[in-house]
Short mmCIF file of C-alpha atoms and ligand atoms in Angstrom, two decimals:
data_model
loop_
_atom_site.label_atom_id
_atom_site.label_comp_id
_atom_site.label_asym_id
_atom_site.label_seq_id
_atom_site.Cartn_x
_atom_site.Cartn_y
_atom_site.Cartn_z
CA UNK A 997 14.33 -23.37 -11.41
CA UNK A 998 12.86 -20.16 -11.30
CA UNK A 999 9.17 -19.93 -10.74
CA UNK A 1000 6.71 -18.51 -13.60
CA UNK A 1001 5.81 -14.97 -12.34
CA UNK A 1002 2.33 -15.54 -13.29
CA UNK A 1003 2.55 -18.75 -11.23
CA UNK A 1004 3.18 -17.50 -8.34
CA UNK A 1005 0.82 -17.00 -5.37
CA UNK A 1006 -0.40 -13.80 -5.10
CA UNK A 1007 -0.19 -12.42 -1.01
CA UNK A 1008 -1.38 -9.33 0.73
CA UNK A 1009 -0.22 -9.38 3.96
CA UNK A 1010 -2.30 -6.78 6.80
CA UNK A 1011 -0.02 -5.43 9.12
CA UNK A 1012 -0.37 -3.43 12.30
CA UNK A 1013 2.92 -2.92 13.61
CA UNK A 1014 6.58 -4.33 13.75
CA UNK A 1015 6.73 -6.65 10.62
CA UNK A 1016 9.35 -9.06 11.28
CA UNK A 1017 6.67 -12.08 10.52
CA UNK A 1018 6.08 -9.99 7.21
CA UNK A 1019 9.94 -9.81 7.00
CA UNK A 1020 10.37 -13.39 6.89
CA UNK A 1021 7.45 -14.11 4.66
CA UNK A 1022 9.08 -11.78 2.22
CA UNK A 1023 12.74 -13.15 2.72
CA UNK A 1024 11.23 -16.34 1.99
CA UNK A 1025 9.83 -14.84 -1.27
CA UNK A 1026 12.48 -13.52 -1.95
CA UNK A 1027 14.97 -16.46 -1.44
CA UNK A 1028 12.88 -19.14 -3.59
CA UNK A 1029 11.65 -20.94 -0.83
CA UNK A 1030 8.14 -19.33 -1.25
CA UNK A 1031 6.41 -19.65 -4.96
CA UNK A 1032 4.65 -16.25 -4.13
CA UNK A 1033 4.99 -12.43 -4.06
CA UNK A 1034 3.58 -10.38 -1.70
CA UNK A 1035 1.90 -7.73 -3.72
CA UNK A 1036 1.09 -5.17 -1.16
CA UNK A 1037 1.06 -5.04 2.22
CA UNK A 1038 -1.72 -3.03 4.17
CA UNK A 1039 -1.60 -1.36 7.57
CA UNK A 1040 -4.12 0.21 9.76
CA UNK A 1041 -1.27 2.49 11.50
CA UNK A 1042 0.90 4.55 9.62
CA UNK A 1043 3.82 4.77 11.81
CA UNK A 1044 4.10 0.54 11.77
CA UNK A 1045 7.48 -0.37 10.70
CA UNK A 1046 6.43 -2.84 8.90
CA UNK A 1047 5.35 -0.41 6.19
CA UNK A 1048 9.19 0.65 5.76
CA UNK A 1049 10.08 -3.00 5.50
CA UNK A 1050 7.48 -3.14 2.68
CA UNK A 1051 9.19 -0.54 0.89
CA UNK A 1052 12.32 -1.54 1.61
CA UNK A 1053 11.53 -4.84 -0.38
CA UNK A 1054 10.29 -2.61 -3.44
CA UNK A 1055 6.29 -4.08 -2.46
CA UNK A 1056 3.35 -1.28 -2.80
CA UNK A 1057 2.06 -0.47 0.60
CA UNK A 1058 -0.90 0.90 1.65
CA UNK A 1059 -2.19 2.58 4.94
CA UNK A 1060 -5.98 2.42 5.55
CA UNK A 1061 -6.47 4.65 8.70
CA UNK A 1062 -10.03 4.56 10.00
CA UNK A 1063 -11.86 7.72 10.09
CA UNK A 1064 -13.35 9.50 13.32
CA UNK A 1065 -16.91 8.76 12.53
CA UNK A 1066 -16.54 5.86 10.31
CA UNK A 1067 -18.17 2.26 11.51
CA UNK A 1068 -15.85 -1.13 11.99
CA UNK A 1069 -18.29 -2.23 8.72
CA UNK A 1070 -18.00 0.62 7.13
CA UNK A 1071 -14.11 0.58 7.33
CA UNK A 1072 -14.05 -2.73 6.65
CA UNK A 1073 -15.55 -2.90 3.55
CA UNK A 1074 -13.37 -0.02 2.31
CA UNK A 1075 -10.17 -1.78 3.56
CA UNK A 1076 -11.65 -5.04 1.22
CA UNK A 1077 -12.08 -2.94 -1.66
CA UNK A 1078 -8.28 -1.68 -0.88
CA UNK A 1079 -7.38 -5.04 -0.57
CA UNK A 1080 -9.25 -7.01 -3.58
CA UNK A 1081 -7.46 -4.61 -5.89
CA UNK A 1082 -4.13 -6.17 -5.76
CA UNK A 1083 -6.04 -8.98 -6.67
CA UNK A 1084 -5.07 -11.63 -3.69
CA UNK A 1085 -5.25 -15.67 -3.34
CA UNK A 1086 -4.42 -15.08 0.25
CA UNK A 1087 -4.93 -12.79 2.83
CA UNK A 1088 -2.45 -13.02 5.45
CA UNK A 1089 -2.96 -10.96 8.69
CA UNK A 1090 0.44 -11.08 10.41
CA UNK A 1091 -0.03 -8.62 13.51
CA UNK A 1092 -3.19 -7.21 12.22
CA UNK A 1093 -4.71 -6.15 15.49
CA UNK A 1094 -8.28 -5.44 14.42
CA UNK A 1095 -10.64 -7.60 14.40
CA UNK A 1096 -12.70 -7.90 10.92
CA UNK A 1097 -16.31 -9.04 10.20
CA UNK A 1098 -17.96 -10.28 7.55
CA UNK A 1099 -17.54 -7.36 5.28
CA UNK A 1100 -14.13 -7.70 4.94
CA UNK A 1101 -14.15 -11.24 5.19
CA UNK A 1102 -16.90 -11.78 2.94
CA UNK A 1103 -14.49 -10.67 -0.02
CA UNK A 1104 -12.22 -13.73 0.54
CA UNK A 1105 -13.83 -16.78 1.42
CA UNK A 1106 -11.71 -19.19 2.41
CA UNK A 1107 -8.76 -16.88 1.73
CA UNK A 1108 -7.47 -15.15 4.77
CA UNK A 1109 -5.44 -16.89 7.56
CA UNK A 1110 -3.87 -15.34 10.71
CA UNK A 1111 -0.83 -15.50 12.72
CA UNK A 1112 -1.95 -15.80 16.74
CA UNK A 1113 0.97 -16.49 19.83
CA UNK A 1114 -0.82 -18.93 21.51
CA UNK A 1115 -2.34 -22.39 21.20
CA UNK A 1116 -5.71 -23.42 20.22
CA UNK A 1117 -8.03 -22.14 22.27
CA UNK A 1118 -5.60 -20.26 24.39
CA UNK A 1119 -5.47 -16.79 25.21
CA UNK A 1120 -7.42 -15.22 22.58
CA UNK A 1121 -7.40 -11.50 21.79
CA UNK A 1122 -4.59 -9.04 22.23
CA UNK A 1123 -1.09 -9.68 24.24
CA UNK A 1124 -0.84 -12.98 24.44
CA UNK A 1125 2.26 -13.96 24.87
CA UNK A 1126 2.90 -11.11 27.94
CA UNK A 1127 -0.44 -12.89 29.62
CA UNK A 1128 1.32 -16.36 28.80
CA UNK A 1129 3.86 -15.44 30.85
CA UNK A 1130 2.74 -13.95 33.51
CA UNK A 1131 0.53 -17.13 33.79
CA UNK A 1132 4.31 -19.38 34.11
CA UNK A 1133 5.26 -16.30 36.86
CA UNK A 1134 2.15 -17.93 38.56
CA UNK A 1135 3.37 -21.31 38.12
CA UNK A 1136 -0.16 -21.66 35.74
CA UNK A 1137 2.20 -22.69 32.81
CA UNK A 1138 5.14 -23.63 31.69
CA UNK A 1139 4.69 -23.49 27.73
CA UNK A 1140 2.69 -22.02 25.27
CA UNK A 1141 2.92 -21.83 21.78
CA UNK A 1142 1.89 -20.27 18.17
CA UNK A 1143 -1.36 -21.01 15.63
CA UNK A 1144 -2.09 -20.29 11.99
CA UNK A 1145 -5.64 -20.49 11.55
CA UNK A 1146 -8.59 -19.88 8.76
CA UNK A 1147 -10.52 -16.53 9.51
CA UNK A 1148 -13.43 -17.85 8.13
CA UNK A 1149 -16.03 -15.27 10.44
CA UNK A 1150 -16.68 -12.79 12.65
CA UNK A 1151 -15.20 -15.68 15.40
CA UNK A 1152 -11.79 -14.16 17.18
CA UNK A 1153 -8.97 -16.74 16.92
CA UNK A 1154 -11.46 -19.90 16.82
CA UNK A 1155 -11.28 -20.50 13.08
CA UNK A 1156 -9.88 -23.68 11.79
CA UNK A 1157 -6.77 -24.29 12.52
CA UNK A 1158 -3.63 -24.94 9.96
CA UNK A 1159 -0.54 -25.16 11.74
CA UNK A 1160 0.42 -25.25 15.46
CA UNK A 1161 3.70 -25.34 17.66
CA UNK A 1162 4.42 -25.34 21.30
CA UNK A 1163 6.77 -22.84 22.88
CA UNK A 1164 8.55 -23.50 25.83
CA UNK A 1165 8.83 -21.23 29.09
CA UNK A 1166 12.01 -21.38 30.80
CA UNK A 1167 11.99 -21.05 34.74
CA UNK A 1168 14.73 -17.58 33.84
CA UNK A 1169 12.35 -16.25 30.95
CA UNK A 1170 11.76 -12.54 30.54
CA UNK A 1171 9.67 -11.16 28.63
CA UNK A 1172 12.14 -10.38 26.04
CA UNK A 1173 13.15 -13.79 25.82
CA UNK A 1174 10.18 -15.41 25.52
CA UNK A 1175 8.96 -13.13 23.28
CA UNK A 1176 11.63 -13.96 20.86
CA UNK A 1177 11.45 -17.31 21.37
CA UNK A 1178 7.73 -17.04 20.36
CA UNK A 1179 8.55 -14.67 17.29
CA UNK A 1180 11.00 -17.30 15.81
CA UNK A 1181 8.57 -19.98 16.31
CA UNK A 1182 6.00 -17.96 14.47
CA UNK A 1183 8.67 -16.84 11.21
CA UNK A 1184 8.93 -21.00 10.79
CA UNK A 1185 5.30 -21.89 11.05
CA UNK A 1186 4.38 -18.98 9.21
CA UNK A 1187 6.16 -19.57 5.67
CA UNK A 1188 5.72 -23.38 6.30
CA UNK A 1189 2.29 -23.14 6.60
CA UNK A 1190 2.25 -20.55 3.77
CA UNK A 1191 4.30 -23.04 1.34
CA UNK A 1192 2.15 -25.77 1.93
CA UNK A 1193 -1.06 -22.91 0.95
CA UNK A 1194 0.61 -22.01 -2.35
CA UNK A 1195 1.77 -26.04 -3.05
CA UNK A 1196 -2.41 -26.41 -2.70
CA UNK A 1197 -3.20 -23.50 -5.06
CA UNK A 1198 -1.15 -24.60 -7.62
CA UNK A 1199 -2.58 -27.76 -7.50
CA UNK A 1200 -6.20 -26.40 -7.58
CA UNK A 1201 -7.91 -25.70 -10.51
N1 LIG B 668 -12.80 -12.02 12.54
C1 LIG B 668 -11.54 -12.10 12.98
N2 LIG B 668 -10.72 -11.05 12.82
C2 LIG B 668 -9.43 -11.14 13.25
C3 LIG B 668 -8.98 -12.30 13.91
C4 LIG B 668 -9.88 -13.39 14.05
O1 LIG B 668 -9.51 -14.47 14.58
N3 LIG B 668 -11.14 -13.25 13.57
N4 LIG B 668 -7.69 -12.36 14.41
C5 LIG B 668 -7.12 -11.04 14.66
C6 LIG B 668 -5.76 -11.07 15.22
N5 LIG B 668 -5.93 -11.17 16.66
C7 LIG B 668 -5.55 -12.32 17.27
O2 LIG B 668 -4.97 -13.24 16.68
C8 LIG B 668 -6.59 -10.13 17.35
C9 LIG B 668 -6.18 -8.81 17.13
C10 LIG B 668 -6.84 -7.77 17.77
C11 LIG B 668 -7.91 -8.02 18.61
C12 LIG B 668 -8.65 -6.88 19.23
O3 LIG B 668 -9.31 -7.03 20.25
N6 LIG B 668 -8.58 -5.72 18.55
C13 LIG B 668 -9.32 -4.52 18.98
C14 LIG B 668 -8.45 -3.30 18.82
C15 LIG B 668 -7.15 -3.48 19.59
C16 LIG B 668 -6.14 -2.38 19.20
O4 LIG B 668 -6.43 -1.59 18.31
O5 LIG B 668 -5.04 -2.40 19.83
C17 LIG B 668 -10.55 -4.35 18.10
O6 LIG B 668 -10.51 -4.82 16.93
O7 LIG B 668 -11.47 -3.66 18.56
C18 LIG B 668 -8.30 -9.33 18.85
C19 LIG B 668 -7.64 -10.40 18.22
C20 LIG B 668 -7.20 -10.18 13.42
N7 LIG B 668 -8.60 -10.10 13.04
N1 GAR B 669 -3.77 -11.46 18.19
C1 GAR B 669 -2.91 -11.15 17.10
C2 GAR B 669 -1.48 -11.07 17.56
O1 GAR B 669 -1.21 -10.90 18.73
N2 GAR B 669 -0.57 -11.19 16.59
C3 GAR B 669 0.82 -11.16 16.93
O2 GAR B 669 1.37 -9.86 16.72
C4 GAR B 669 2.78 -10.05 16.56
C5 GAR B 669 3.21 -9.25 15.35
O3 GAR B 669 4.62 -9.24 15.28
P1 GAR B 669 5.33 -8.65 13.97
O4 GAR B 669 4.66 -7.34 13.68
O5 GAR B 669 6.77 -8.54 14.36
O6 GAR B 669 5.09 -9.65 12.86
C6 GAR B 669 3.03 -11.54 16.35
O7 GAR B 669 3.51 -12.13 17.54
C7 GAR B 669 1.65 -12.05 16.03
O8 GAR B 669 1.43 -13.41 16.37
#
């Protein structure tokens, strides 16, 4: 049964680079097994791909570049009022690699979840999944995994957490391979974890 447009959860997603997590959230959209739209999708970089797979899918899409002399708050609370004008019930950050404060996050309470290749309170911060596996080349590991999590403050990948999965290492992994081992791990948990958002805003009134 098709969904009431109105209905429907409104998303931006924040991009910074490839976009295949905002490819799946958006096939998932766009295959009824999402009740939501992803109005626009934002991007600090305007040479991420995932901008063309925006317009590809017909969705508005923005890029907020930061300017030479301009402050993280400063930027911030320009890329909020970018972002509060499509008028979001969720903020997903799906590769966003900056991290916000308060006066973008202050916009959205409770509103704005990210997508991090690692487990709880593993490997925070940037490349996580190429310092995963050089831990398993040390013999330090042999899985890690993926997190959604609430962005609730200025905290880096300690907010609290929605959805979680373990990724194995294989003894043969590459890079490559365990990357994309990682990245279909993450489309899954992603738009399940998304679903089961939109399932609660429905229900909220
Ligand atoms: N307040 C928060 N903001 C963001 C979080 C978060 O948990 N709290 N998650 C990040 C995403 N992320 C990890 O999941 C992450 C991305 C980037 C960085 C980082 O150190 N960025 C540098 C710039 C790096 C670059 O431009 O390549 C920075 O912001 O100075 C850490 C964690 C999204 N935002
Ligand atoms: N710390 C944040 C972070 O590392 N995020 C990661 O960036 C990648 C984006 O891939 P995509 O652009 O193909 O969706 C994903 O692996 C995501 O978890």
């Amino acid at each position: 049964m098709a969904t009431h447009p109105d209905a429907r959860t409104r998303i931006v997603v924040l991009v910074s680079g490839n976009g295949s997590n905002l490819q799946a959230v958006l096939d998932a959209c766009d295959e009824g097994r999402l009740p939501a739209h992803v109005v626009a999708v934002v991007s600090n970089r305007s040479g991420a791909f995932a901008l063309e797979r925006a317009a590809a899918a017909g969705v508005p899409s923005v890029h907020v570049g930061k300017h030479a002399d301009e402050s993280r708050r400063d930027y911030d609370a320009r890329l909020a009022d970018v972002v509060a004008g499509f008028g979001p019930d969720l903020v997903v950050l799906a590769g966003w690699m900056r991290i916000l404060t308060s006066d973008f996050l202050g916009w959205f309470p409770n509103r704005v979840i990210n997508l991090h290749p690692a487990r709880p309170g593993e490997l925070p911060g940037v490349n996580a999944i190429e310092r995963a596996w050089h831990e398993a080349l040390a013999g330090e590991r042999t899985a890690t995994g993926v997190m959604v999590h609430l962005v609730p403050d200025e905290g880096v990948d300690d907010g609290p957490v929605l959805a979680t999965a373990d990724v194995p290492i294989r003894p043969d992994d590459t890079l490559d391979t365990l990357a994309e081992r990682v990245h279909a791990v993450e489309h899954r948990l992603l738009v399940d974890t998304i679903a089961t958002l939109c399932h609660h805003t429905s229900n909220t009134p």
